[in-house]
Coordinates of C-alpha atoms and ligand atoms in Angstrom, one line a residue:
M1 CA -18.5 -23.6 -12.1
Y2 CA -16.3 -21.0 -13.8
R3 CA -15.2 -21.2 -17.3
S4 CA -11.6 -21.8 -18.3
A5 CA -9.6 -18.6 -18.1
D6 CA -8.4 -19.1 -21.7
H7 CA -11.9 -19.2 -23.0
L8 CA -12.6 -15.9 -21.4
V9 CA -9.8 -13.9 -22.9
A10 CA -10.5 -15.2 -26.4
G11 CA -13.3 -12.6 -26.9
F12 CA -11.1 -9.6 -26.1
P13 CA -8.9 -7.6 -28.5
Q14 CA -5.4 -9.0 -28.4
T15 CA -3.9 -5.8 -27.1
F16 CA -6.3 -5.7 -24.1
M17 CA -4.3 -5.0 -20.9
W18 CA -4.7 -7.6 -18.2
G19 CA -3.4 -6.2 -14.9
V20 CA -3.6 -5.9 -11.2
S21 CA -3.9 -2.8 -9.1
T22 CA -2.5 -1.5 -5.8
S23 CA -1.9 1.9 -4.2
A24 CA 1.2 3.3 -2.4
Y25 CA -0.3 3.9 1.1
Q26 CA -2.0 0.5 1.2
I27 CA 1.1 -1.5 0.4
E28 CA 4.4 0.4 0.8
G29 CA 5.0 0.8 4.6
A30 CA 8.4 2.5 5.3
V31 CA 6.6 5.7 6.1
E32 CA 9.7 7.4 7.4
R33 CA 12.2 6.0 4.9
D34 CA 14.4 8.1 2.5
G35 CA 13.0 11.5 3.5
R36 CA 9.3 10.7 3.0
G37 CA 7.2 13.4 4.7
P38 CA 4.0 12.5 6.7
S39 CA 0.7 12.2 4.9
I40 CA -2.8 12.8 6.1
W41 CA -3.3 9.1 6.4
D42 CA -0.3 8.8 8.8
T43 CA -2.0 11.4 11.0
F44 CA -5.4 9.9 10.6
C45 CA -4.2 6.5 11.7
T46 CA -3.2 8.0 15.1
V47 CA -6.7 9.2 15.8
P48 CA -8.3 6.8 18.3
G49 CA -11.1 4.9 16.7
A50 CA -10.4 6.1 13.2
I51 CA -9.1 2.7 11.9
E52 CA -10.7 -0.6 12.9
R53 CA -8.7 -2.4 15.6
G54 CA -6.3 0.5 15.7
D55 CA -4.4 -0.8 12.6
D56 CA -2.0 1.5 10.8
A57 CA 0.0 1.3 7.6
R58 CA 3.5 1.7 9.0
M59 CA 4.4 -1.7 7.7
A60 CA 1.5 -2.6 5.4
C61 CA 2.9 -5.1 2.8
D62 CA 6.4 -3.8 3.3
H63 CA 6.5 -3.3 -0.5
Y64 CA 9.0 -0.5 -0.2
H65 CA 11.6 -3.1 0.8
R66 CA 10.2 -6.1 -1.0
W67 CA 9.5 -4.4 -4.4
R68 CA 11.9 -6.6 -6.3
E69 CA 10.3 -9.8 -5.0
D70 CA 6.9 -8.2 -5.8
V71 CA 7.9 -7.5 -9.4
D72 CA 8.9 -11.1 -9.7
L73 CA 5.4 -12.1 -8.5
L74 CA 3.8 -9.8 -11.1
Q75 CA 6.0 -11.4 -13.8
T76 CA 5.1 -14.9 -12.7
L77 CA 1.5 -13.9 -12.6
G78 CA 1.9 -12.8 -16.2
V79 CA 0.1 -9.4 -16.1
S80 CA 0.8 -7.0 -18.9
S81 CA 0.0 -3.9 -16.9
Y82 CA 0.5 -2.9 -13.2
R83 CA -1.5 -0.1 -11.7
F84 CA 0.2 1.4 -8.7
S85 CA 0.4 4.9 -7.2
V86 CA 3.2 7.3 -6.5
A87 CA 3.3 8.7 -3.0
W88 CA 3.4 12.5 -3.2
P89 CA 5.0 12.8 0.3
R90 CA 8.0 10.7 -1.0
I91 CA 8.4 13.0 -3.9
Q92 CA 7.8 16.3 -2.1
P93 CA 7.8 15.7 1.7
T94 CA 5.9 18.9 2.4
G95 CA 3.9 18.9 -0.9
R96 CA 5.8 21.8 -2.5
G97 CA 9.3 22.8 -3.6
E98 CA 12.3 20.6 -4.3
I99 CA 12.1 17.0 -5.4
N100 CA 13.3 14.4 -2.9
A101 CA 15.6 12.4 -5.1
A102 CA 15.7 9.4 -2.9
G103 CA 11.9 9.1 -3.0
L104 CA 11.7 9.5 -6.8
A105 CA 14.5 6.9 -7.2
F106 CA 12.2 4.3 -5.7
Y107 CA 9.7 4.7 -8.5
D108 CA 12.4 5.1 -11.1
R109 CA 13.8 1.6 -10.1
L110 CA 10.3 0.1 -10.0
V111 CA 9.5 1.4 -13.5
D112 CA 12.7 0.0 -14.9
A113 CA 12.1 -3.4 -13.2
L114 CA 8.5 -3.6 -14.5
L115 CA 9.6 -2.8 -18.0
E116 CA 12.3 -5.4 -17.9
A117 CA 9.7 -7.9 -16.8
G118 CA 7.6 -7.0 -19.8
I119 CA 4.9 -5.2 -17.7
A120 CA 3.5 -1.7 -18.6
P121 CA 3.7 0.6 -15.5
F122 CA 0.3 2.4 -15.0
P123 CA 0.8 4.9 -12.2
T124 CA -1.8 7.0 -10.4
L125 CA -0.4 10.3 -9.1
Y126 CA -2.9 10.8 -6.3
H127 CA -4.3 7.8 -4.4
W128 CA -5.3 9.7 -1.2
D129 CA -2.0 10.3 0.6
L130 CA -1.8 14.1 0.7
P131 CA 1.3 15.5 2.3
Q132 CA 0.2 16.6 5.8
A133 CA 1.8 20.0 5.4
L134 CA -0.6 20.8 2.6
E135 CA -3.5 19.7 4.7
D136 CA -2.3 22.1 7.4
A137 CA -2.4 24.8 4.8
G138 CA -6.1 24.0 4.0
G139 CA -5.8 20.8 2.1
W140 CA -8.1 20.2 -0.9
A141 CA -10.4 22.9 0.4
E142 CA -7.7 25.4 -0.5
R143 CA -7.2 26.5 -4.1
D144 CA -3.5 26.6 -3.9
T145 CA -3.4 22.8 -3.6
A146 CA -4.5 22.5 -7.2
D147 CA -1.3 24.3 -8.3
R148 CA 0.8 22.3 -5.9
F149 CA -0.7 19.1 -7.5
A150 CA 0.1 20.4 -11.0
D151 CA 3.7 21.0 -10.1
Y152 CA 4.0 17.6 -8.5
A153 CA 2.4 15.9 -11.6
A154 CA 4.7 17.8 -13.9
A155 CA 7.8 16.8 -12.0
V156 CA 7.0 13.1 -11.8
S157 CA 6.0 12.8 -15.4
A158 CA 9.1 14.7 -16.5
A159 CA 11.2 12.2 -14.6
L160 CA 9.4 9.0 -15.7
G161 CA 7.5 10.0 -18.8
D162 CA 10.3 8.8 -21.1
R163 CA 9.3 5.2 -20.0
V164 CA 5.7 5.4 -18.7
T165 CA 3.0 6.2 -21.2
H166 CA -0.3 5.8 -19.2
W167 CA -1.0 8.0 -16.3
S168 CA -4.0 8.4 -14.0
L169 CA -4.2 11.8 -12.3
F170 CA -6.4 10.9 -9.4
N171 CA -8.1 7.9 -7.8
E172 CA -11.8 8.3 -7.0
P173 CA -12.2 12.0 -6.4
F174 CA -15.7 11.7 -5.1
I175 CA -14.8 9.1 -2.6
F176 CA -11.8 10.9 -1.0
T177 CA -13.5 14.4 -1.0
S178 CA -16.8 13.2 0.5
R179 CA -15.4 10.7 3.0
G180 CA -12.4 12.9 3.8
Y181 CA -14.1 16.3 4.1
L182 CA -17.8 15.7 4.6
F183 CA -18.3 12.3 6.3
G184 CA -15.0 12.3 8.3
R185 CA -14.6 8.6 7.7
Y186 CA -11.3 8.9 5.8
A187 CA -8.3 11.2 6.2
P188 CA -8.2 14.1 7.0
G189 CA -11.4 13.2 8.9
R190 CA -13.2 16.5 8.4
R191 CA -17.0 16.9 8.6
S192 CA -17.7 20.1 7.0
L193 CA -20.1 20.7 4.1
P194 CA -18.4 24.0 3.1
A195 CA -14.9 22.3 3.1
F196 CA -16.3 19.4 1.0
L197 CA -17.9 21.7 -1.6
K198 CA -14.7 23.7 -1.9
S199 CA -12.7 20.5 -2.2
V200 CA -14.8 19.4 -5.1
H201 CA -14.0 22.4 -7.2
V202 CA -10.3 22.5 -6.2
V203 CA -9.9 18.8 -7.2
T204 CA -11.6 19.5 -10.5
M205 CA -9.2 22.4 -11.1
A206 CA -6.3 20.2 -10.0
H207 CA -7.3 17.7 -12.8
A208 CA -7.3 20.5 -15.4
R209 CA -4.0 22.0 -14.3
G210 CA -2.3 18.7 -13.7
Y211 CA -3.3 17.4 -17.1
R212 CA -2.1 20.5 -18.9
A213 CA 1.2 20.7 -16.9
M214 CA 2.0 17.1 -17.9
K215 CA 1.1 17.5 -21.5
A216 CA 3.1 20.7 -21.8
G217 CA 6.2 18.8 -20.8
R218 CA 5.4 15.5 -22.6
P219 CA 2.6 15.9 -25.2
G220 CA 2.7 12.2 -26.1
L221 CA 1.6 10.9 -22.8
S222 CA -1.8 9.3 -22.3
V223 CA -3.3 11.1 -19.3
G224 CA -6.6 10.2 -17.7
S225 CA -8.1 9.9 -14.3
T226 CA -9.9 7.2 -12.4
F227 CA -13.4 7.4 -10.9
A228 CA -15.6 5.4 -8.6
L229 CA -18.7 4.8 -10.6
A230 CA -21.9 2.9 -9.9
P231 CA -25.3 2.6 -11.4
C232 CA -27.9 4.2 -9.2
E233 CA -31.3 2.6 -9.0
P234 CA -34.4 3.8 -7.1
A235 CA -35.3 1.7 -4.1
T236 CA -39.0 1.7 -5.0
D237 CA -40.8 3.0 -8.1
T238 CA -42.1 6.1 -6.4
P239 CA -41.4 9.6 -7.8
D240 CA -39.5 10.5 -4.7
D241 CA -37.2 7.5 -4.9
R242 CA -36.8 8.0 -8.7
W243 CA -35.8 11.6 -8.1
A244 CA -33.4 10.5 -5.3
A245 CA -31.7 8.0 -7.6
S246 CA -31.2 10.5 -10.4
Y247 CA -29.8 13.0 -7.9
A248 CA -27.4 10.3 -6.5
D249 CA -26.3 9.5 -10.1
A250 CA -25.6 13.2 -10.8
V251 CA -23.5 13.5 -7.6
F252 CA -21.8 10.1 -7.4
N253 CA -21.1 9.6 -11.1
H254 CA -21.0 13.0 -12.8
L255 CA -19.8 15.5 -10.2
F256 CA -16.2 15.3 -11.6
L257 CA -16.7 13.7 -15.0
Q258 CA -19.1 16.4 -16.2
P259 CA -17.0 19.5 -15.5
L260 CA -14.0 17.8 -16.9
L261 CA -15.5 16.3 -20.0
A262 CA -18.4 18.8 -20.6
G263 CA -17.4 22.0 -18.8
S264 CA -20.4 22.1 -16.4
Y265 CA -21.4 20.8 -13.0
P266 CA -24.6 18.7 -12.9
R267 CA -27.6 20.9 -12.6
A268 CA -29.3 18.9 -9.9
F269 CA -26.2 19.3 -7.8
L270 CA -25.9 23.0 -8.3
E271 CA -29.6 23.4 -7.4
S272 CA -29.0 21.5 -4.2
I273 CA -26.2 23.6 -2.7
P274 CA -26.0 27.2 -1.5
V275 CA -25.1 29.7 -4.3
G276 CA -21.4 30.4 -4.3
A277 CA -20.5 27.4 -2.3
L278 CA -18.1 26.1 -4.9
Y279 CA -16.1 29.4 -5.1
L280 CA -16.1 29.4 -8.9
K281 CA -14.0 32.1 -10.4
A282 CA -14.6 33.6 -13.9
G283 CA -13.2 31.3 -16.5
D284 CA -12.9 28.2 -14.2
L285 CA -15.4 26.1 -16.1
D286 CA -13.7 26.8 -19.5
E287 CA -10.4 25.8 -17.9
A288 CA -11.9 22.8 -16.1
R289 CA -12.9 21.3 -19.4
T290 CA -10.1 18.8 -20.1
P291 CA -9.7 16.3 -23.0
L292 CA -8.9 13.4 -20.8
D293 CA -7.2 10.7 -22.9
F294 CA -9.1 8.0 -21.0
V295 CA -11.4 7.4 -18.1
G296 CA -10.4 4.9 -15.5
V297 CA -13.4 3.0 -14.0
N298 CA -13.6 1.5 -10.5
T299 CA -16.9 -0.3 -9.9
Y300 CA -17.7 -2.4 -6.9
Y301 CA -21.5 -2.3 -6.6
R302 CA -24.7 -0.8 -7.7
L303 CA -26.3 1.8 -5.4
V304 CA -29.9 1.5 -4.4
V305 CA -31.2 4.9 -3.5
S306 CA -34.2 6.2 -1.6
A307 CA -35.5 9.6 -0.5
G308 CA -35.5 8.1 3.0
G309 CA -39.3 8.1 3.3
R310 CA -39.4 11.9 3.0
S311 CA -40.8 13.7 0.1
R312 CA -38.4 15.9 -1.8
P313 CA -38.0 19.1 0.2
A314 CA -37.9 22.5 -1.5
L315 CA -34.7 23.4 0.4
P316 CA -31.2 22.7 -0.8
Y317 CA -31.4 19.0 -0.7
F318 CA -28.0 17.7 -0.3
L319 CA -26.1 14.6 -1.0
F320 CA -26.7 11.1 0.3
D321 CA -25.5 8.9 3.0
L322 CA -24.3 5.4 2.2
R323 CA -25.2 2.5 4.3
S324 CA -23.3 -0.8 4.4
D325 CA -26.3 -3.0 4.0
A326 CA -29.9 -2.8 2.7
R327 CA -31.3 -2.3 6.2
G328 CA -28.6 0.1 7.0
A329 CA -26.6 0.5 10.1
G330 CA -26.3 4.2 9.8
G331 CA -23.9 6.3 7.9
H332 CA -21.1 8.6 8.9
A333 CA -22.2 12.1 7.9
D334 CA -23.1 14.8 10.3
F335 CA -26.3 16.0 8.8
S336 CA -27.2 18.1 11.8
S337 CA -27.6 21.3 9.8
P338 CA -31.3 21.8 9.2
R339 CA -30.6 22.7 5.5
V340 CA -29.1 19.3 4.8
E341 CA -31.2 16.3 4.2
P342 CA -29.6 13.1 3.2
V343 CA -30.7 10.9 0.3
M344 CA -30.1 7.4 1.4
G345 CA -28.1 4.9 -0.7
S346 CA -27.2 1.3 0.1
F347 CA -24.8 -1.0 -1.5
G348 CA -27.2 -3.1 -3.5
R349 CA -30.3 -5.2 -2.8
E350 CA -30.7 -8.7 -1.5
E351 CA -30.5 -10.3 -4.9
G352 CA -26.8 -11.0 -5.3
G353 CA -24.7 -12.5 -2.5
R354 CA -22.5 -10.1 -0.5
T355 CA -18.8 -9.7 0.0
A356 CA -17.0 -9.2 3.3
M357 CA -17.5 -5.5 2.7
G358 CA -21.3 -5.9 2.7
W359 CA -21.4 -5.0 -0.9
E360 CA -23.8 -6.9 -3.1
I361 CA -22.2 -8.9 -5.9
W362 CA -23.7 -7.5 -9.0
P363 CA -21.6 -7.9 -12.1
R364 CA -24.0 -6.1 -14.3
A365 CA -23.0 -2.9 -12.5
L366 CA -19.8 -2.9 -14.5
Y367 CA -21.6 -3.3 -17.8
D368 CA -24.0 -0.5 -16.9
V369 CA -21.2 1.9 -16.0
L370 CA -19.0 1.2 -19.0
T371 CA -21.9 1.5 -21.5
G372 CA -23.3 4.5 -19.5
V373 CA -20.1 6.5 -19.6
T374 CA -19.9 5.8 -23.4
Q375 CA -23.5 6.9 -23.9
V376 CA -23.1 10.2 -22.0
Y377 CA -19.6 11.3 -23.0
G378 CA -19.0 9.5 -26.3
R379 CA -16.7 6.7 -27.1
I380 CA -13.8 7.6 -24.9
P381 CA -11.1 4.9 -24.1
L382 CA -11.9 3.2 -20.8
Y383 CA -9.8 1.1 -18.5
V384 CA -11.2 -0.9 -15.6
C385 CA -8.7 0.2 -13.0
E386 CA -10.2 -1.7 -10.1
S387 CA -12.5 -4.6 -9.8
G388 CA -12.5 -7.0 -7.0
C389 CA -13.9 -8.4 -3.8
A390 CA -13.1 -9.1 -0.1
F391 CA -13.9 -12.4 1.4
D392 CA -12.9 -13.8 4.8
E393 CA -10.7 -16.7 3.9
T394 CA -7.9 -18.5 5.7
P395 CA -5.6 -21.2 4.3
G396 CA -7.3 -24.7 4.3
E397 CA -5.8 -27.9 5.8
D398 CA -3.7 -28.3 2.7
G399 CA -2.2 -24.8 3.3
R400 CA -3.9 -23.5 0.2
I401 CA -6.6 -20.8 -0.1
H402 CA -9.6 -22.1 -2.0
D403 CA -11.3 -18.8 -2.9
A404 CA -13.7 -20.0 -5.5
A405 CA -16.0 -17.1 -4.8
R406 CA -13.3 -14.6 -5.9
I407 CA -12.7 -16.6 -9.1
A408 CA -16.4 -16.5 -9.8
Y409 CA -16.4 -12.7 -9.1
H410 CA -13.7 -11.9 -11.5
E411 CA -15.0 -14.3 -14.1
Q412 CA -18.5 -12.7 -14.0
H413 CA -17.1 -9.2 -14.0
I414 CA -14.8 -9.9 -17.0
Q415 CA -17.8 -11.3 -18.8
S416 CA -19.6 -8.1 -18.1
V417 CA -16.7 -6.1 -19.6
L418 CA -16.9 -8.2 -22.7
R419 CA -20.6 -7.5 -23.1
A420 CA -19.8 -3.8 -22.8
V421 CA -17.2 -4.1 -25.5
H422 CA -19.7 -5.9 -27.7
S423 CA -22.2 -3.0 -27.0
G424 CA -19.7 -0.5 -28.3
A425 CA -17.7 0.6 -25.2
D426 CA -14.0 1.1 -26.0
V427 CA -12.6 -0.8 -23.0
R428 CA -8.9 -1.4 -23.1
G429 CA -7.9 -3.1 -19.9
Y430 CA -9.0 -4.8 -16.7
H431 CA -7.1 -4.5 -13.4
A432 CA -8.0 -6.8 -10.5
W433 CA -8.0 -5.2 -7.1
S434 CA -5.7 -6.2 -5.7
L435 CA -2.4 -8.0 -6.2
Y436 CA -2.4 -9.0 -2.6
D437 CA -4.2 -8.3 0.7
N438 CA -3.4 -4.8 2.0
F439 CA -4.3 -1.9 4.3
E440 CA -8.0 -1.3 3.4
W441 CA -8.2 2.3 4.8
A442 CA -10.5 2.8 7.7
S443 CA -11.2 -1.0 7.8
G444 CA -7.5 -1.8 8.4
Y445 CA -6.3 -5.3 7.4
R446 CA -9.6 -7.1 8.0
P447 CA -10.9 -7.1 4.4
R448 CA -8.8 -9.2 2.2
F449 CA -9.1 -8.2 -1.5
G450 CA -5.9 -9.9 -2.8
L451 CA -5.3 -12.5 -5.4
L452 CA -2.4 -13.4 -3.1
H453 CA -2.8 -13.8 0.7
I454 CA -0.5 -11.9 3.0
D455 CA 0.3 -13.1 6.5
F456 CA 0.9 -9.7 8.0
A457 CA 3.0 -11.2 10.9
T458 CA 5.6 -12.7 8.6
Q459 CA 4.9 -10.9 5.3
R460 CA 4.6 -14.3 3.6
R461 CA 2.8 -14.0 0.3
T462 CA 0.7 -17.1 -0.6
W463 CA -1.0 -17.6 -3.9
K464 CA -4.8 -18.1 -3.6
D465 CA -6.6 -20.3 -6.1
S466 CA -7.7 -17.0 -7.8
A467 CA -4.1 -16.0 -8.4
Y468 CA -3.5 -19.3 -10.2
W469 CA -6.7 -18.7 -12.2
Y470 CA -5.7 -15.2 -13.1
Q471 CA -2.3 -16.4 -14.0
R472 CA -3.8 -18.8 -16.6
L473 CA -5.8 -16.0 -18.0
C474 CA -2.8 -13.6 -18.3
H475 CA -0.6 -16.3 -19.8
G476 CA -3.4 -17.2 -22.3
A477 CA -3.6 -13.5 -23.3
R478 CA 0.1 -13.3 -23.8
A479 CA 0.2 -16.4 -25.9
R480 CA -2.5 -15.0 -28.2
L481 CA -0.5 -11.8 -28.6
R482 CA 2.6 -13.7 -29.5
D483 CA 0.6 -15.7 -32.1
V484 CA -0.7 -12.6 -33.7
R485 CA 2.7 -11.0 -33.8
S486 CA 4.3 -14.0 -35.3
V487 CA 1.7 -14.3 -38.0
A488 CA 2.1 -10.6 -38.7
S489 CA 5.9 -10.7 -39.0
Ligands
FCB1 C1 -11.5 1.7 -3.8 C2 -10.1 2.2 -3.5 C3 -9.0 1.2 -3.3 C4 -9.5 0.1 -2.5 C5 -10.8 -0.5 -3.0 C6 -11.4 -1.6 -2.2 O1 -12.4 2.6 -3.5 O2 -9.7 3.0 -4.7 O3 -7.9 1.9 -2.8 O4 -9.6 0.5 -1.1 O5 -11.8 0.6 -3.0

């Protein structure tokens, strides 16, 4: 049985942010409203077979129209922070040039409403919805896109930075570059090793330029970025599997963090790709080094990695394929090139239970990641920007949703964060993914990650038991903060 929510918050610093997380494309709908341009995900959704059951996000959670009701929900929930994302194609319909005032106004109103409700807005600038026009010009595999991103980041922070202090540049760069440009599983659906490798370096440079463009306009902002991170364990204790796990760690966890925080790409990665494949220019690595003000962490699983029964080849030995269960039902990459050999990763072992995504429930992963980043890069401020689980659940006979497994999941993960804090990690916030069920990318509406349930036919939002639980936790945290403030005054 889970512990009371109050008990859980007592161990955290009073100023710790308790929040929930969403992203624009997964919740907004209204893809043609107020001058929004098409994004790569709108296009990808029209590709037969790309999204389970042929789902698309034209309506999603209709948040674009229901945002006021949703801010009321957030306020009732009691969160102190709300992580959402800004849709680039609403701000610049073709990804460049003039700002679309009607698109910007949506976020302007949202920010004001959040602040009025006592909630800190925590926007992400890029959560995967690239304007289609930029993809047509080469997308993230084209260097110019880094400058387009910096312009966009500067424009949004100039407009909202008087009220918004915390900004995340990107969401999970490794996931969207690998699944989008290498595995073809996410928009724009490309399967090209050269395009993927170029996109890695362009997105790194986009971080660097975006960060500096925002700070030039508003030096006081706290600007970081958010990464999918997971501990990588060898499947067996053989030298090949151990090597495969350390390689997977270099690629999955450090491919973006290391150039940004330390000015170099991981050596194992560089050794595994053709020389020149990143198209580095002189001075790039100096420029790439960026003093991020925080690192956002999204952790959903541990990765268990094997060399796939092969011994380590002498050739460029590239990347790894992820399988959805330990036995593996095959991945998505096209590894037909003879120079490319996948290292195999799976989402956990058989020890923990599994969520509806097939991911093992392994709370320790979050502890390992938070303390691991601290060890490697020093005591940088960390925010858990996403933590959560999908379960197949439907309302019970009483009309309520008894999602005890989700409560247990959050409770255990929050405890893991607390242990990381006690071990010296500077963790400052926890955001549950997600506020409500939403469009889960290529999986469509099947996986339900929300604290609130959505009936997508009626848009009715229903509180799951986990939402009530999280509400008690957030209200407990707010009460503590009030007590401290009243003692101090
Ligand atoms: C993360 C994404 C987020 C959501 C969760 C389940 O990788 O950032 O948008 O899809 O997974």
